[in-house]
Structures are given as structure tokens and as C-alpha cells.
Tab-separated table of C-alpha atoms and ligand atoms in Angstrom:
chain	number	residue	atom	x	y	z
U	1	UNK	CA	99.400	68.422	57.150
U	2	UNK	CA	95.907	67.097	56.877
U	3	UNK	CA	95.010	68.376	60.322
U	4	UNK	CA	96.229	71.976	59.172
U	5	UNK	CA	94.275	71.606	56.008
U	6	UNK	CA	91.114	70.572	57.848
U	7	UNK	CA	91.419	73.465	60.295
U	8	UNK	CA	91.801	75.994	57.452
U	9	UNK	CA	88.688	74.541	55.728
U	10	UNK	CA	86.496	74.606	58.843
U	11	UNK	CA	87.835	78.203	59.265
U	12	UNK	CA	86.759	79.163	55.817
U	13	UNK	CA	83.423	77.454	56.229
U	14	UNK	CA	82.746	79.565	59.493
U	15	UNK	CA	83.678	82.788	57.732
U	16	UNK	CA	81.575	81.989	54.625
U	17	UNK	CA	78.520	81.287	56.813
U	18	UNK	CA	78.948	84.409	58.814
U	19	UNK	CA	79.506	86.465	55.517
U	20	UNK	CA	76.270	85.110	53.995
U	21	UNK	CA	74.338	85.631	57.156
U	22	UNK	CA	75.559	89.403	57.362
U	23	UNK	CA	74.750	89.780	53.553
U	24	UNK	CA	71.156	88.516	53.803
U	25	UNK	CA	70.575	90.439	56.985
U	26	UNK	CA	71.426	93.691	55.279
U	27	UNK	CA	69.688	92.687	52.062
U	28	UNK	CA	66.317	91.319	51.407
U	29	UNK	CA	63.455	91.590	48.955
U	30	UNK	CA	60.086	92.884	49.823
U	31	UNK	CA	56.832	93.073	47.984
U	32	UNK	CA	55.094	96.350	48.639
U	33	UNK	CA	51.612	96.854	47.530
U	34	UNK	CA	51.378	100.526	46.957
U	35	UNK	CA	48.531	101.762	49.258
U	36	UNK	CA	46.208	99.038	48.312
U	37	UNK	CA	46.002	100.027	44.626
U	38	UNK	CA	47.251	96.546	43.518
U	39	UNK	CA	50.385	98.101	42.128
U	40	UNK	CA	52.937	95.695	43.606
U	41	UNK	CA	56.490	96.755	43.490
U	42	UNK	CA	59.431	94.281	44.156
U	43	UNK	CA	62.244	95.988	45.960
U	44	UNK	CA	65.585	94.286	46.393
U	45	UNK	CA	66.747	96.426	49.162
U	46	UNK	CA	70.441	96.933	49.283
U	47	UNK	CA	72.364	97.858	52.417
U	48	UNK	CA	73.884	101.368	52.703
U	49	UNK	CA	77.125	99.589	52.814
U	50	UNK	CA	79.066	101.222	50.067
U	51	UNK	CA	81.400	98.269	49.520
U	52	UNK	CA	78.546	95.892	48.558
U	53	UNK	CA	79.474	95.078	44.944
U	54	UNK	CA	76.415	92.862	43.984
U	55	UNK	CA	73.681	95.045	45.388
U	56	UNK	CA	71.271	96.139	42.623
U	57	UNK	CA	68.407	98.389	43.605
U	58	UNK	CA	65.298	98.023	41.449
U	59	UNK	CA	62.907	100.765	42.236
U	60	UNK	CA	59.582	100.073	40.692
U	61	UNK	CA	57.794	103.351	40.202
U	62	UNK	CA	54.032	103.164	40.057
U	63	UNK	CA	53.161	103.340	36.343
U	64	UNK	CA	52.107	106.826	35.281
U	65	UNK	CA	48.392	106.850	35.854
U	66	UNK	CA	47.656	108.614	32.594
U	67	UNK	CA	48.946	105.678	30.613
U	68	UNK	CA	46.707	103.295	32.390
U	69	UNK	CA	43.157	102.150	31.521
U	70	UNK	CA	40.043	102.085	33.704
U	71	UNK	CA	38.467	98.978	34.528
U	72	UNK	CA	34.615	98.444	34.341
U	73	UNK	CA	33.199	99.580	37.564
U	74	UNK	CA	31.197	96.424	37.984
U	75	UNK	CA	34.349	94.405	38.172
U	76	UNK	CA	34.003	91.934	40.936
U	77	UNK	CA	35.789	92.816	44.186
U	78	UNK	CA	36.199	96.465	43.292
U	79	UNK	CA	36.403	98.214	46.642
U	80	UNK	CA	36.705	101.846	47.593
U	81	UNK	CA	40.199	102.587	48.715
U	82	UNK	CA	41.032	104.030	52.082
U	83	UNK	CA	41.695	107.770	52.729
U	84	UNK	CA	45.436	106.864	53.419
U	85	UNK	CA	45.615	104.975	50.113
U	86	UNK	CA	44.049	107.909	48.349
U	87	UNK	CA	46.497	110.376	49.889
U	88	UNK	CA	49.405	108.401	48.638
U	89	UNK	CA	48.156	108.798	45.244
U	90	UNK	CA	47.448	112.494	45.343
U	91	UNK	CA	51.016	113.430	44.251
U	92	UNK	CA	50.287	111.898	40.848
U	93	UNK	CA	47.140	114.061	40.158
U	94	UNK	CA	48.545	117.589	40.723
U	95	UNK	CA	45.878	120.318	41.047
U	96	UNK	CA	43.272	117.947	42.346
U	97	UNK	CA	41.985	117.906	45.928
U	98	UNK	CA	40.845	114.962	47.912
U	99	UNK	CA	37.477	115.789	49.500
U	100	UNK	CA	35.293	113.796	51.896
U	101	UNK	CA	31.679	114.645	50.859
U	102	UNK	CA	29.443	113.045	53.579
U	103	UNK	CA	31.696	110.087	53.961
U	104	UNK	CA	32.193	109.676	50.128
U	105	UNK	CA	35.756	110.303	49.166
U	106	UNK	CA	36.041	112.273	45.909
U	107	UNK	CA	38.686	114.051	43.731
U	108	UNK	CA	37.907	117.672	43.127
U	109	UNK	CA	39.322	120.355	40.858
U	110	UNK	CA	38.176	123.650	39.484
U	111	UNK	CA	39.136	125.916	36.660
U	112	UNK	CA	38.192	129.376	35.376
U	113	UNK	CA	37.273	129.369	31.668
U	114	UNK	CA	37.245	132.318	29.346
U	115	UNK	CA	33.489	132.165	28.286
U	116	UNK	CA	30.492	129.950	29.036
U	117	UNK	CA	30.871	128.258	25.564
U	118	UNK	CA	34.532	127.595	26.170
U	119	UNK	CA	33.374	125.930	29.396
U	120	UNK	CA	31.147	123.653	27.345
U	121	UNK	CA	34.057	122.935	24.928
U	122	UNK	CA	36.152	121.946	28.091
U	123	UNK	CA	33.400	119.602	29.084
U	124	UNK	CA	33.438	118.134	25.676
U	125	UNK	CA	37.165	117.352	25.848
U	126	UNK	CA	36.580	115.800	29.284
U	127	UNK	CA	33.620	113.887	27.973
U	128	UNK	CA	35.719	112.367	25.187
U	129	UNK	CA	38.207	110.925	27.715
U	130	UNK	CA	35.396	109.663	30.015
U	131	UNK	CA	33.708	107.983	27.127
U	132	UNK	CA	36.980	106.339	26.067
U	133	UNK	CA	37.610	105.175	29.611
U	134	UNK	CA	33.973	104.178	30.440
U	135	UNK	CA	34.326	106.037	33.626
U	136	UNK	CA	32.716	109.451	34.191
U	137	UNK	CA	33.094	112.593	36.136
U	138	UNK	CA	30.525	114.937	37.615
U	139	UNK	CA	30.555	118.212	35.695
U	140	UNK	CA	29.522	121.662	37.007
U	141	UNK	CA	29.566	124.872	35.103
U	142	UNK	CA	28.646	127.726	37.608
U	143	UNK	CA	28.644	131.442	37.563
U	144	UNK	CA	29.031	131.143	33.723
U	145	UNK	CA	32.831	130.734	33.832
U	146	UNK	CA	33.638	128.278	36.681
U	147	UNK	CA	34.200	124.743	35.824
U	148	UNK	CA	34.210	122.229	38.648
U	149	UNK	CA	34.761	118.534	38.350
U	150	UNK	CA	34.224	115.801	40.910
U	151	UNK	CA	35.302	112.239	40.284
U	152	UNK	CA	34.419	109.046	42.328
U	153	UNK	CA	33.326	105.561	41.558
U	154	UNK	CA	29.680	105.628	42.131
U	155	UNK	CA	29.439	101.777	41.888
U	156	UNK	CA	31.441	101.410	45.284
U	157	UNK	CA	30.615	104.822	46.793
U	158	UNK	CA	34.137	105.960	46.977
U	159	UNK	CA	37.522	106.147	45.136
U	160	UNK	CA	39.186	103.564	43.120
U	161	UNK	CA	42.187	103.742	40.838
U	162	UNK	CA	39.842	104.464	38.076
U	163	UNK	CA	39.158	107.912	39.574
U	164	UNK	CA	42.819	108.809	39.613
U	165	UNK	CA	43.365	107.549	36.133
U	166	UNK	CA	40.552	109.832	34.853
U	167	UNK	CA	41.994	112.721	36.850
U	168	UNK	CA	45.403	112.165	35.399
U	169	UNK	CA	44.113	111.984	31.815
U	170	UNK	CA	42.128	115.160	32.417
U	171	UNK	CA	45.288	116.825	33.462
U	172	UNK	CA	46.805	115.702	30.256
U	173	UNK	CA	44.181	117.530	28.011
U	174	UNK	CA	45.396	120.550	25.990
U	175	UNK	CA	42.818	122.982	27.298
U	176	UNK	CA	45.064	125.987	28.112
U	177	UNK	CA	43.349	127.946	25.169
U	178	UNK	CA	39.906	127.628	27.041
U	179	UNK	CA	41.060	128.822	30.351
U	180	UNK	CA	41.023	132.276	31.740
U	181	UNK	CA	44.405	133.740	32.800
U	182	UNK	CA	42.768	134.659	36.190
U	183	UNK	CA	43.280	132.243	38.949
U	184	UNK	CA	39.965	130.356	39.673
U	185	UNK	CA	38.686	131.034	43.171
U	186	UNK	CA	36.226	128.514	44.817
U	187	UNK	CA	32.936	129.999	43.717
U	188	UNK	CA	30.484	130.992	46.531
U	189	UNK	CA	28.298	127.757	47.069
U	190	UNK	CA	24.936	128.555	45.910
U	191	UNK	CA	22.920	127.979	49.168
Y	1	LIG	C1	29.679	99.233	33.703
Y	1	LIG	C2	30.469	100.593	33.661
Y	1	LIG	O1	31.660	100.541	34.304
Y	1	LIG	C3	29.551	101.437	34.692
Y	1	LIG	O2	28.249	101.716	34.168
Y	1	LIG	C4	30.282	102.716	34.930
Y	1	LIG	C5	30.034	103.918	33.971
Y	1	LIG	N1	30.654	105.072	34.481
Y	1	LIG	C6	31.039	105.298	35.880
Y	1	LIG	N2	31.647	106.293	36.330
Y	1	LIG	C7	31.828	106.437	37.674
Y	1	LIG	N3	32.419	107.608	38.074
Y	1	LIG	N4	31.373	105.580	38.409
Y	1	LIG	C8	30.763	104.445	38.094
Y	1	LIG	O3	30.328	103.667	38.992
Y	1	LIG	C9	30.686	104.213	36.696
Y	1	LIG	N5	30.115	103.062	36.245
């Protein structure tokens, strides 16, 4: 009798061990630093196995950049991000382009405004955001109605999350009334 019980117990132990091993083989948690931006997401990956009942998927989405705050550019250890890291953030700043200007990565966007003075109004709206964030874009008003903005972190000579935060906040401005209905074309560079 006892022998039978011992045999059953050891059988149960073996099956529990193999079950837990297969569970953790199919599951795991990973820390993922999103493209060096310091946004760390914890993912409890669950297997595709549909009969997993305890699997919980927590997908941490990078916080919406427009709700974030820029850090002072003289923050210690602030470094320019790689082009790969920048490319991974571009989806969050629609309308902006990633440009490499003589080895300095920058964000660039252009708009066509209705009039020269509406271009200045546009700049004022952008300036208000920049001052609030303590992070500033380069503003160009060319050919009287073409607004072009470049953003990068001068202190590090490249892109940091600050630049994406500023671009996202500029995207959130209510400036439609200042813009021309015509699509803005890249103005001929003044040689
Ligand atoms: C201390 C403060 O963060 C610096 O003076 C800021 C001001 N605005 C800035 N704006 C940008 N784009 N880059 C900078 O390095 C920068 N430095």
C-alpha cells in the first residue's frame, strides 16, 4: 500500500517539475529599454498556447511624448541617441522628418502659413511651448509664408528625448487657422 502511494507521489513530483519547466520555458519576463530612451517596459511574455490560464500580458506603451516634460539640457549623462533609437521614436512625431545635417541628427518639419504675420503668430505659439519646456527649436520663416522648424539638443550635438517631446507638443498646437490650405513644398534652398 505504502509502496503504491510512494510510487504515485514520485510520479506526481515528476509531472509537476516537468510542468513548471515547460511553463517557464514558454513564459518569462523581460526588461526592454525602448531604444535607449530610458523608457523601460516590463513585459511578462505569455506563450501563444491558448490553454494557458494564468498568462497575463502587460504591454507597457511608451508614455505619450506630448505629456512628458523636457529635462534641462545640462543634465549630467545626457547623451545623443543613436539613429536607430531616433527612428524608433519617429512614429510618435507624425509629420516630422529625421535629418542628418553634417553628422548632427535633427528633427525637421515645414508648414505653409497664410501670411507672413501668421507665420510670426505660429512662431509665438511655438515659443510659448519652448519657453515652458526650457528647450528651443530653430525657427525659419522663408519666402514669406514657409515655416520650417529644426529641433535638436545643442548641448549634446544630437537628438535626445527632449527633442521628441518638443516636436510632439508642437504637433499638439491649435494652429490650423494660421496654415494655408495649400500643401507646403520644400522651399528652394537659398544658395
Ligand atoms: C540649461 C538649459 O537646459 C539650456 O540652456 C537649454 C536651453 N534650450 C536648449 N534647447 C536646445 N534645443 N538645446 C539645448 O541644448 C538647450 N539648452
